[in-house]
PDB file of C-alpha atoms and ligand atoms in Angstrom:
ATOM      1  CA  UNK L 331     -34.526 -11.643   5.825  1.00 93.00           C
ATOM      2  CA  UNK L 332     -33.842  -9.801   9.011  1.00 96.00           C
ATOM      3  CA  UNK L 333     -34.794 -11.652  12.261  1.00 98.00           C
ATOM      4  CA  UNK L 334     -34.892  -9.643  15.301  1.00 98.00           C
ATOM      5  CA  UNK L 335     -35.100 -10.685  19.102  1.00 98.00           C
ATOM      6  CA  UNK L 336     -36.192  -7.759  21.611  1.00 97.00           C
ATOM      7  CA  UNK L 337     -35.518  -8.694  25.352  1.00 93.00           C
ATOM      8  CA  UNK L 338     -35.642  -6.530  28.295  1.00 93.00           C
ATOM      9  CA  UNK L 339     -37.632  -6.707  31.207  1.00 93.00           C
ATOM     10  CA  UNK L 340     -41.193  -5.865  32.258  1.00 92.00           C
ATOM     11  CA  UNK L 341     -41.761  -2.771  31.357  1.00 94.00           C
ATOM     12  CA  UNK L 342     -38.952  -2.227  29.109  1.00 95.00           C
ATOM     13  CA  UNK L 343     -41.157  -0.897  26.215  1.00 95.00           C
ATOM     14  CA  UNK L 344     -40.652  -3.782  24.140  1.00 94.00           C
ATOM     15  CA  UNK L 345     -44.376  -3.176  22.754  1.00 93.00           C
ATOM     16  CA  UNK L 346     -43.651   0.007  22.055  1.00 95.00           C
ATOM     17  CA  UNK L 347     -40.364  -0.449  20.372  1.00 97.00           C
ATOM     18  CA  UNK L 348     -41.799  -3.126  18.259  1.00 97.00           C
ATOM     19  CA  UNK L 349     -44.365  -1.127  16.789  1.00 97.00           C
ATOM     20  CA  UNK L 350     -42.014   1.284  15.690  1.00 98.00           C
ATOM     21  CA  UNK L 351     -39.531  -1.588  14.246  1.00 98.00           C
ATOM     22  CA  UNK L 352     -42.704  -3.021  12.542  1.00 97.00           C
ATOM     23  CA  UNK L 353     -43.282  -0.129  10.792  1.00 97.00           C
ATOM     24  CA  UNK L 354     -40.079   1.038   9.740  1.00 97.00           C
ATOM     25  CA  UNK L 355     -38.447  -2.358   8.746  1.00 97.00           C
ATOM     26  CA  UNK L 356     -41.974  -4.149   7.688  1.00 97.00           C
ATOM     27  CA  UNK L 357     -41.418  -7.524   9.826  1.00 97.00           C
ATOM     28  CA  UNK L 358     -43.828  -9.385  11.717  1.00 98.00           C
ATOM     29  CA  UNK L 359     -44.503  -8.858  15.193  1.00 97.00           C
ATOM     30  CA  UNK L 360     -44.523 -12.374  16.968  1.00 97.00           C
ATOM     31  CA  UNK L 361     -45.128 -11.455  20.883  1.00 96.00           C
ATOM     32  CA  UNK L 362     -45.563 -14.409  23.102  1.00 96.00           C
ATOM     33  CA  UNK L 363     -47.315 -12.456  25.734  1.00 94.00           C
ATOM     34  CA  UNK L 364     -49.713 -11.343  22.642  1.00 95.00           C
ATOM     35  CA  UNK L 365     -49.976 -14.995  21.804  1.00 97.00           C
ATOM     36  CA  UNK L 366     -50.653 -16.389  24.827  1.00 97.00           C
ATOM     37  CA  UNK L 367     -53.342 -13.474  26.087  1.00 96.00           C
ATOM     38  CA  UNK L 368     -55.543 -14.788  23.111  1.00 96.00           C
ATOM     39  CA  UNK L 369     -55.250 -18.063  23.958  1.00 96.00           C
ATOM     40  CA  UNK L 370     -56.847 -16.749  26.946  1.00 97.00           C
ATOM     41  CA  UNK L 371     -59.391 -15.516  25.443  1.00 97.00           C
ATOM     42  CA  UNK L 372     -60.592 -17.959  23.108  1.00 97.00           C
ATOM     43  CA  UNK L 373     -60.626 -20.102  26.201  1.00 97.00           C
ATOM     44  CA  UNK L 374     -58.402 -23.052  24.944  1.00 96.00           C
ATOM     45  CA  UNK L 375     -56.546 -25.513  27.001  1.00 96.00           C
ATOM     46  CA  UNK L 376     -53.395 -23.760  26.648  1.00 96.00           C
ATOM     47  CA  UNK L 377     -55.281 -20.148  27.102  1.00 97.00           C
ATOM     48  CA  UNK L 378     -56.560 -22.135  30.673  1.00 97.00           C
ATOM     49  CA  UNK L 379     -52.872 -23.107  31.842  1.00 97.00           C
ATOM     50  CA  UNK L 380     -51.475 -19.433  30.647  1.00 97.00           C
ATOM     51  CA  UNK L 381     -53.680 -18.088  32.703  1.00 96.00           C
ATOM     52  CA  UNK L 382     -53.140 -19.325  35.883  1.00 96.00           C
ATOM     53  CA  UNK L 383     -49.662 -18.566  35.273  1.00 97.00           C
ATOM     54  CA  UNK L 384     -49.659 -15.675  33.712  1.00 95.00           C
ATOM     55  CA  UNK L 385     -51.742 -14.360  37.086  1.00 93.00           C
ATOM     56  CA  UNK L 386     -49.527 -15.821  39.316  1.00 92.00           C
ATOM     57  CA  UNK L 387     -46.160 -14.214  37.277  1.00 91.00           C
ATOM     58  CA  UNK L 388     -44.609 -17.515  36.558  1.00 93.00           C
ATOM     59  CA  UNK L 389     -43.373 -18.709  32.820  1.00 94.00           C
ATOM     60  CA  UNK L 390     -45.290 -20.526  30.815  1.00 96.00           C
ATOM     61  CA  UNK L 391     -43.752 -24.436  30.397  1.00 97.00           C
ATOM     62  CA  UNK L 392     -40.518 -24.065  27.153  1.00 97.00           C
ATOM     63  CA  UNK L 393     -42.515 -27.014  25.187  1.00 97.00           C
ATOM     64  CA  UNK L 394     -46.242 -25.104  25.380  1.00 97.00           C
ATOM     65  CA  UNK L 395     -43.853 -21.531  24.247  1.00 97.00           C
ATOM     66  CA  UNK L 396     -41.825 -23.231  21.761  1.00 97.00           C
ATOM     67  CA  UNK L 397     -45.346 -25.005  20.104  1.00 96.00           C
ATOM     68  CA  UNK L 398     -47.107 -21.568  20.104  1.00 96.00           C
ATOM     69  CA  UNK L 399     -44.185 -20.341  18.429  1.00 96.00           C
ATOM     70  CA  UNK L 400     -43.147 -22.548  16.034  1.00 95.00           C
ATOM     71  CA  UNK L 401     -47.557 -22.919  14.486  1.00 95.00           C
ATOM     72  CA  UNK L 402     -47.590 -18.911  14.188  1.00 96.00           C
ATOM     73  CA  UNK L 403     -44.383 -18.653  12.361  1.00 97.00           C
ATOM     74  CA  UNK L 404     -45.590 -21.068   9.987  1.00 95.00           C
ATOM     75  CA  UNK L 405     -48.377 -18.119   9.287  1.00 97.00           C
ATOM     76  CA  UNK L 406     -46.395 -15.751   7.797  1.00 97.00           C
ATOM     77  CA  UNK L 407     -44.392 -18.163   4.418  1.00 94.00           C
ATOM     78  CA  UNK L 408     -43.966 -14.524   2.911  1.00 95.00           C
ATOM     79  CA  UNK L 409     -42.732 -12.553   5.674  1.00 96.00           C
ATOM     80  CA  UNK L 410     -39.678 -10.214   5.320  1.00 95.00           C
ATOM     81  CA  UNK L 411     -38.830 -11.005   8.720  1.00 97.00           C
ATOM     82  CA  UNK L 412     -39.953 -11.019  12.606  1.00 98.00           C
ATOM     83  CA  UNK L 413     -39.332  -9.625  15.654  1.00 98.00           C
ATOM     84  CA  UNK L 414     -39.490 -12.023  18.431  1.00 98.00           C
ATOM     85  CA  UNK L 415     -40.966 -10.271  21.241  1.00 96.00           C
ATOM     86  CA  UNK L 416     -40.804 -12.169  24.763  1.00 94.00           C
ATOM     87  CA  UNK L 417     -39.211 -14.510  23.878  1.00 96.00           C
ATOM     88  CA  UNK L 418     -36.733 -16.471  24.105  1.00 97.00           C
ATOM     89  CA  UNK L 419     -36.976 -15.897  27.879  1.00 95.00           C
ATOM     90  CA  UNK L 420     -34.935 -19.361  28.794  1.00 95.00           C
ATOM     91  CA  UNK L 421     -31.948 -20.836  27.008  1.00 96.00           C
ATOM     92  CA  UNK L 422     -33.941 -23.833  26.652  1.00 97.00           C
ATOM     93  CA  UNK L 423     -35.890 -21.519  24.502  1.00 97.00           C
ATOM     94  CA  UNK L 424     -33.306 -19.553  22.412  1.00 97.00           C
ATOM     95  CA  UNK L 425     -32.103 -22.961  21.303  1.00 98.00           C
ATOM     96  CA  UNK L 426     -35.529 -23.741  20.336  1.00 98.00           C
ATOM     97  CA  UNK L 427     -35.075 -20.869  18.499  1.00 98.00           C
ATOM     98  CA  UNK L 428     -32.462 -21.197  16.425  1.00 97.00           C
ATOM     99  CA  UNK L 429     -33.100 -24.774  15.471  1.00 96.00           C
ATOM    100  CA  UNK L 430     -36.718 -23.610  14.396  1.00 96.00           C
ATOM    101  CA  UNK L 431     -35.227 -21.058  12.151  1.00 97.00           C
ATOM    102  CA  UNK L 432     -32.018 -23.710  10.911  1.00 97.00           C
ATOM    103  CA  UNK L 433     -34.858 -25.621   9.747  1.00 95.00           C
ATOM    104  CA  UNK L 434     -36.479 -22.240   7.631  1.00 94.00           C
ATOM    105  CA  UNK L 435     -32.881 -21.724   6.488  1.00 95.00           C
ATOM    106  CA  UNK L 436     -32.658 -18.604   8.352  1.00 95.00           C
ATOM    107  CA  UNK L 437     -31.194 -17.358  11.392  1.00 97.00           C
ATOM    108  CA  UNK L 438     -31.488 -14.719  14.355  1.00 98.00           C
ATOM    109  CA  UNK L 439     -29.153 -11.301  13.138  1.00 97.00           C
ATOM    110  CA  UNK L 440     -29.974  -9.093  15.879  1.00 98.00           C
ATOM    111  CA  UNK L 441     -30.686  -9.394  19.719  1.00 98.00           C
ATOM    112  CA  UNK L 442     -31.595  -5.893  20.994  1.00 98.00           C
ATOM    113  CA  UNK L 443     -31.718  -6.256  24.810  1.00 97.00           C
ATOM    114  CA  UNK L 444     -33.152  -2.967  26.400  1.00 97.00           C
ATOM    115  CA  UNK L 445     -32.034  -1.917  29.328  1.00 96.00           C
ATOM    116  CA  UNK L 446     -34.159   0.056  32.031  1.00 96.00           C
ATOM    117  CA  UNK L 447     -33.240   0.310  36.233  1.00 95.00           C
ATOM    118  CA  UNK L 448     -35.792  -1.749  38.012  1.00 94.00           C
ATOM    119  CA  UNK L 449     -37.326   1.347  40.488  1.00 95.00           C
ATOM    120  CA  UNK L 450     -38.248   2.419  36.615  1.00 95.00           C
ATOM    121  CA  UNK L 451     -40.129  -0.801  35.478  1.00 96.00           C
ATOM    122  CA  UNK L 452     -41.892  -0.848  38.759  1.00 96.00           C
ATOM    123  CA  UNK L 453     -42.986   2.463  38.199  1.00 95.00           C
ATOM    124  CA  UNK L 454     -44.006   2.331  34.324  1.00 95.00           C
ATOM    125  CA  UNK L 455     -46.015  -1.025  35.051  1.00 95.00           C
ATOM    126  CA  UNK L 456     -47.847   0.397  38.234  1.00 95.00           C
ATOM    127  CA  UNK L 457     -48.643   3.035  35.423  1.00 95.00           C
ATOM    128  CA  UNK L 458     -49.409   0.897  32.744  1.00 94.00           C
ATOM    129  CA  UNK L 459     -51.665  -1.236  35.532  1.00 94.00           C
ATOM    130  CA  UNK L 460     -54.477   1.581  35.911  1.00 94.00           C
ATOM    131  CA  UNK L 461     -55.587   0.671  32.057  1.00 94.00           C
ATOM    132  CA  UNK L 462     -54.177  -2.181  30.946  1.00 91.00           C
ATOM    133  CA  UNK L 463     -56.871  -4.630  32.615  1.00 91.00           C
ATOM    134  CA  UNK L 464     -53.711  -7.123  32.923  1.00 92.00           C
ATOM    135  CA  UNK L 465     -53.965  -8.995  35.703  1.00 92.00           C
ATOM    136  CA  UNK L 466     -50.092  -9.308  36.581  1.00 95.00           C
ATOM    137  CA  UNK L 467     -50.108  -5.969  36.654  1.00 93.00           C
ATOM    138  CA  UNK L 468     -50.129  -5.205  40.508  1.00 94.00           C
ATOM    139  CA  UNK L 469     -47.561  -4.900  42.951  1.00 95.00           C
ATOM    140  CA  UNK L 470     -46.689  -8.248  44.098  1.00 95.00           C
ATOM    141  CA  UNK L 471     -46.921  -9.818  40.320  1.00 95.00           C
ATOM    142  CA  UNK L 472     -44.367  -6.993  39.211  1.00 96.00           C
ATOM    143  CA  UNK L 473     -41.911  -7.363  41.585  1.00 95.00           C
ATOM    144  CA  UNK L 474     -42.390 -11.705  41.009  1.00 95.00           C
ATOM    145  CA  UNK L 475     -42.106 -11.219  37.195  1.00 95.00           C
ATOM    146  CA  UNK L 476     -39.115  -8.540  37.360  1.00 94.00           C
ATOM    147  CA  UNK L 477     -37.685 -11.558  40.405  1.00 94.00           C
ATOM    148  CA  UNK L 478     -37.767 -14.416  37.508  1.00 93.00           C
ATOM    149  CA  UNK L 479     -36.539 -12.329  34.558  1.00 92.00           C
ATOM    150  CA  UNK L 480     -33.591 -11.589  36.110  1.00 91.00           C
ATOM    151  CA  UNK L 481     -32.766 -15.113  37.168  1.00 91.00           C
ATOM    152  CA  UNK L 482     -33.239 -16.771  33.669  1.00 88.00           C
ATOM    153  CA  UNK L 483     -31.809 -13.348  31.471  1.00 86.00           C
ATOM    154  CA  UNK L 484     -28.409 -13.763  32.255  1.00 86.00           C
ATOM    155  CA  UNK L 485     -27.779 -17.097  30.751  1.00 94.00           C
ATOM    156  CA  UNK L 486     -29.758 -16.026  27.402  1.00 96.00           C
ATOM    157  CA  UNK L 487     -28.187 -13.083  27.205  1.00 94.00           C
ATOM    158  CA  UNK L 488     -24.642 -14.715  27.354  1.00 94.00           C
ATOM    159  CA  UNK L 489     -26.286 -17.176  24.777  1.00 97.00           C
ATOM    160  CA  UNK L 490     -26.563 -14.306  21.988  1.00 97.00           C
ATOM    161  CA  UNK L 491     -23.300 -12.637  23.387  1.00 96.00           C
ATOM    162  CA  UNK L 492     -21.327 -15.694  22.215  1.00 97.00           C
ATOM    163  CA  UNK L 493     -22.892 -15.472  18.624  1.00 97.00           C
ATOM    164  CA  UNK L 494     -21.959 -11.582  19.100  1.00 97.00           C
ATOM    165  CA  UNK L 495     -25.288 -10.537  18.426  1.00 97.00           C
ATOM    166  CA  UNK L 496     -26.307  -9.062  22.022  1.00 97.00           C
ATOM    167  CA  UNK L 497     -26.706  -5.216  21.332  1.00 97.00           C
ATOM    168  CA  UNK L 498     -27.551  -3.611  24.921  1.00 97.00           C
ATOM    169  CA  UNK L 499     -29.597  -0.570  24.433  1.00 98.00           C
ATOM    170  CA  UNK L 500     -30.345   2.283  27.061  1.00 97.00           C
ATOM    171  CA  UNK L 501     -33.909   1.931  27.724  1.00 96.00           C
ATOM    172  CA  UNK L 502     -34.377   4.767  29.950  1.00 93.00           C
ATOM    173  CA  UNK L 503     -34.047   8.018  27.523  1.00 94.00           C
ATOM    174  CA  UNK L 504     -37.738   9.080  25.415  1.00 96.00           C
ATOM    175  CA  UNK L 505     -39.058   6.618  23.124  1.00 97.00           C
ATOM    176  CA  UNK L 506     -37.524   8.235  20.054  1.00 98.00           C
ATOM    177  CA  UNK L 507     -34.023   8.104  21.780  1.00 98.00           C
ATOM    178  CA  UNK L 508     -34.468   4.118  22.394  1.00 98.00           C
ATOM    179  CA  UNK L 509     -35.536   3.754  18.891  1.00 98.00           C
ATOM    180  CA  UNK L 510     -32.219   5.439  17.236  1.00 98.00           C
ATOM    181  CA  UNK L 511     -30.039   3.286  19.337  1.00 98.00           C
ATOM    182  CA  UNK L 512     -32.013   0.199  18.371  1.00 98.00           C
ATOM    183  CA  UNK L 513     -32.237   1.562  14.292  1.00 98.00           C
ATOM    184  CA  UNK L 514     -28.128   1.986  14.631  1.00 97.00           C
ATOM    185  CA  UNK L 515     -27.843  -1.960  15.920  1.00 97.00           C
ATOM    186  CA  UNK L 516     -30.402  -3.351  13.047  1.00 97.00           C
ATOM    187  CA  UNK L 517     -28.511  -0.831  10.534  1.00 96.00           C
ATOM    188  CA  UNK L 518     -25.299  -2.220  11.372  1.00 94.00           C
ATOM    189  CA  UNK L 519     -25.900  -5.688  11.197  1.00 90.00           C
ATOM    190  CA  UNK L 520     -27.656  -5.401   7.628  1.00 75.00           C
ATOM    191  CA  UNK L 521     -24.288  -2.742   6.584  1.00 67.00           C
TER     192      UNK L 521
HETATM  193  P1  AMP F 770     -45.258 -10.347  28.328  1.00 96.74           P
HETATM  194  O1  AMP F 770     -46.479  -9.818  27.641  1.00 96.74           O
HETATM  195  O2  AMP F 770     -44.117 -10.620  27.392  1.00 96.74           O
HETATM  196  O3  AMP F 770     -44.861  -9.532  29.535  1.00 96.74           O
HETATM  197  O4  AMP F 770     -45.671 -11.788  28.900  1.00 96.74           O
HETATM  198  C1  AMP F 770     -46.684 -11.924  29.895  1.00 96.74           C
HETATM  199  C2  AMP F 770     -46.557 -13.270  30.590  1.00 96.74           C
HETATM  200  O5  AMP F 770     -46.733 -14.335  29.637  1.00 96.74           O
HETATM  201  C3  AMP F 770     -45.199 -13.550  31.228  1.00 96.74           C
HETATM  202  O6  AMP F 770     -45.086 -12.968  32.512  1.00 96.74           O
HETATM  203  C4  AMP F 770     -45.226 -15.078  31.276  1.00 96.74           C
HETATM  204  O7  AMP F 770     -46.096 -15.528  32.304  1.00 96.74           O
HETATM  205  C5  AMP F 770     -45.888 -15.437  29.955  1.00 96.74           C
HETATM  206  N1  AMP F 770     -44.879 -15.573  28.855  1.00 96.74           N
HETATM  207  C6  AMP F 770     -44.734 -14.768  27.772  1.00 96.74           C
HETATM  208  N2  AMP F 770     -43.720 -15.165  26.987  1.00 96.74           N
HETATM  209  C7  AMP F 770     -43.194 -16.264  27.601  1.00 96.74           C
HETATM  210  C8  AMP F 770     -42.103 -17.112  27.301  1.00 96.74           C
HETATM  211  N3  AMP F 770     -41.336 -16.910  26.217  1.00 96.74           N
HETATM  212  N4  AMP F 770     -41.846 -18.138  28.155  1.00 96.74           N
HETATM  213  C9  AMP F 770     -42.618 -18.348  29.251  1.00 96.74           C
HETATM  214  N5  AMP F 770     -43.647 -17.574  29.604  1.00 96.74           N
HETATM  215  C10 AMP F 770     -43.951 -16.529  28.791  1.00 96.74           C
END
């Protein structure tokens, strides 16, 4: 089994990077964004309260996350492994995480935390705004999102650095340059 975590910030190319893990390792592709987004639109309670704070830029409560989580992993008994995409953004939430897995018997092996200078996320998610149809994709939500990340990530990222499993990877080279540094963490941990 080969658990990964991707973290980086807005705009990182997590999504992207996942697809191409997805395809070349065959794990499941548990984002929480994803998750929460159809919440939305099925309209539940939950999809209600993500959306105001989705809009607004702020974090979704650890206990709604960790809930989400812990239903959809249940989804997959088969699975060869997951990528955990968005999250754990809090260390409340990366403990969540590994106590969820203790209980499967399995465990995190890789954190792959990509890298990318913030003028350079602004700029990809004012991009990514014109089509995405997100609504936190404007100016003011950016910058608020990008404010937050960087407040919580250092305390989860020292979380996985004391396991030794924090790989940082240079986001800002083509896609298929970020995708051989992230295939040469995964490989090593599995060598
Ligand atoms: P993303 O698609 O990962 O950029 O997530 C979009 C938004 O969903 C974030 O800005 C948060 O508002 C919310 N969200 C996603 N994952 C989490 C999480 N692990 N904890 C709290 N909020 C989250």
């Amino acid at each position: 089994m080969l658990n990964v975590v991707i973290f980086g910030a807005p705009g990182s190319g997590k999504g992207t990077q996942s697809d191409l893990i997805v395809k070349k390792y065959g794990l499941v592709h548990l984002s929480t964004g994803d998750l929460l987004r159809a919440e939305i639109e099925k309209g539940t309670k939950t999809g209600k309260l993500a959306n105001e704070l989705i809009s607004k830029g702020s974090f979704v409560p650890d206990d709604v996350i960790i809930e989400i989580l812990n239903k959809n992993i249940d989804l997959y008994p088969t699975a060869k492994g997951f990528i955990f995409d968005g999250f754990p953004r809090t260390v409340v939430q990366s403990e969540a995480l590994d106590s969820m897995l203790k209980k499967r018997n399995i465990k995190v092996n890789v954190m792959l935390n990509i890298d990318v200078k913030t003028d350079e996320l602004v700029k990809r998610l004012l991009i990514r705004g014109k089509t995405s149809g997100r609504s936190d994709d404007n100016l003011e939500t950016i910058q608020k999102r990008i404010r937050i990340y960087e407040e919580k990530t250092l305390p989860v990222m020292q979380f996985y650095d004391r396991q030794g499993k924090h790989n940082r990877i240079k986001g800002d080279g083509t896609m298929d340059e970020v995708f051989a540094e992230i295939c040469t963490a995964i490989d090593k941990t599995k060598a």
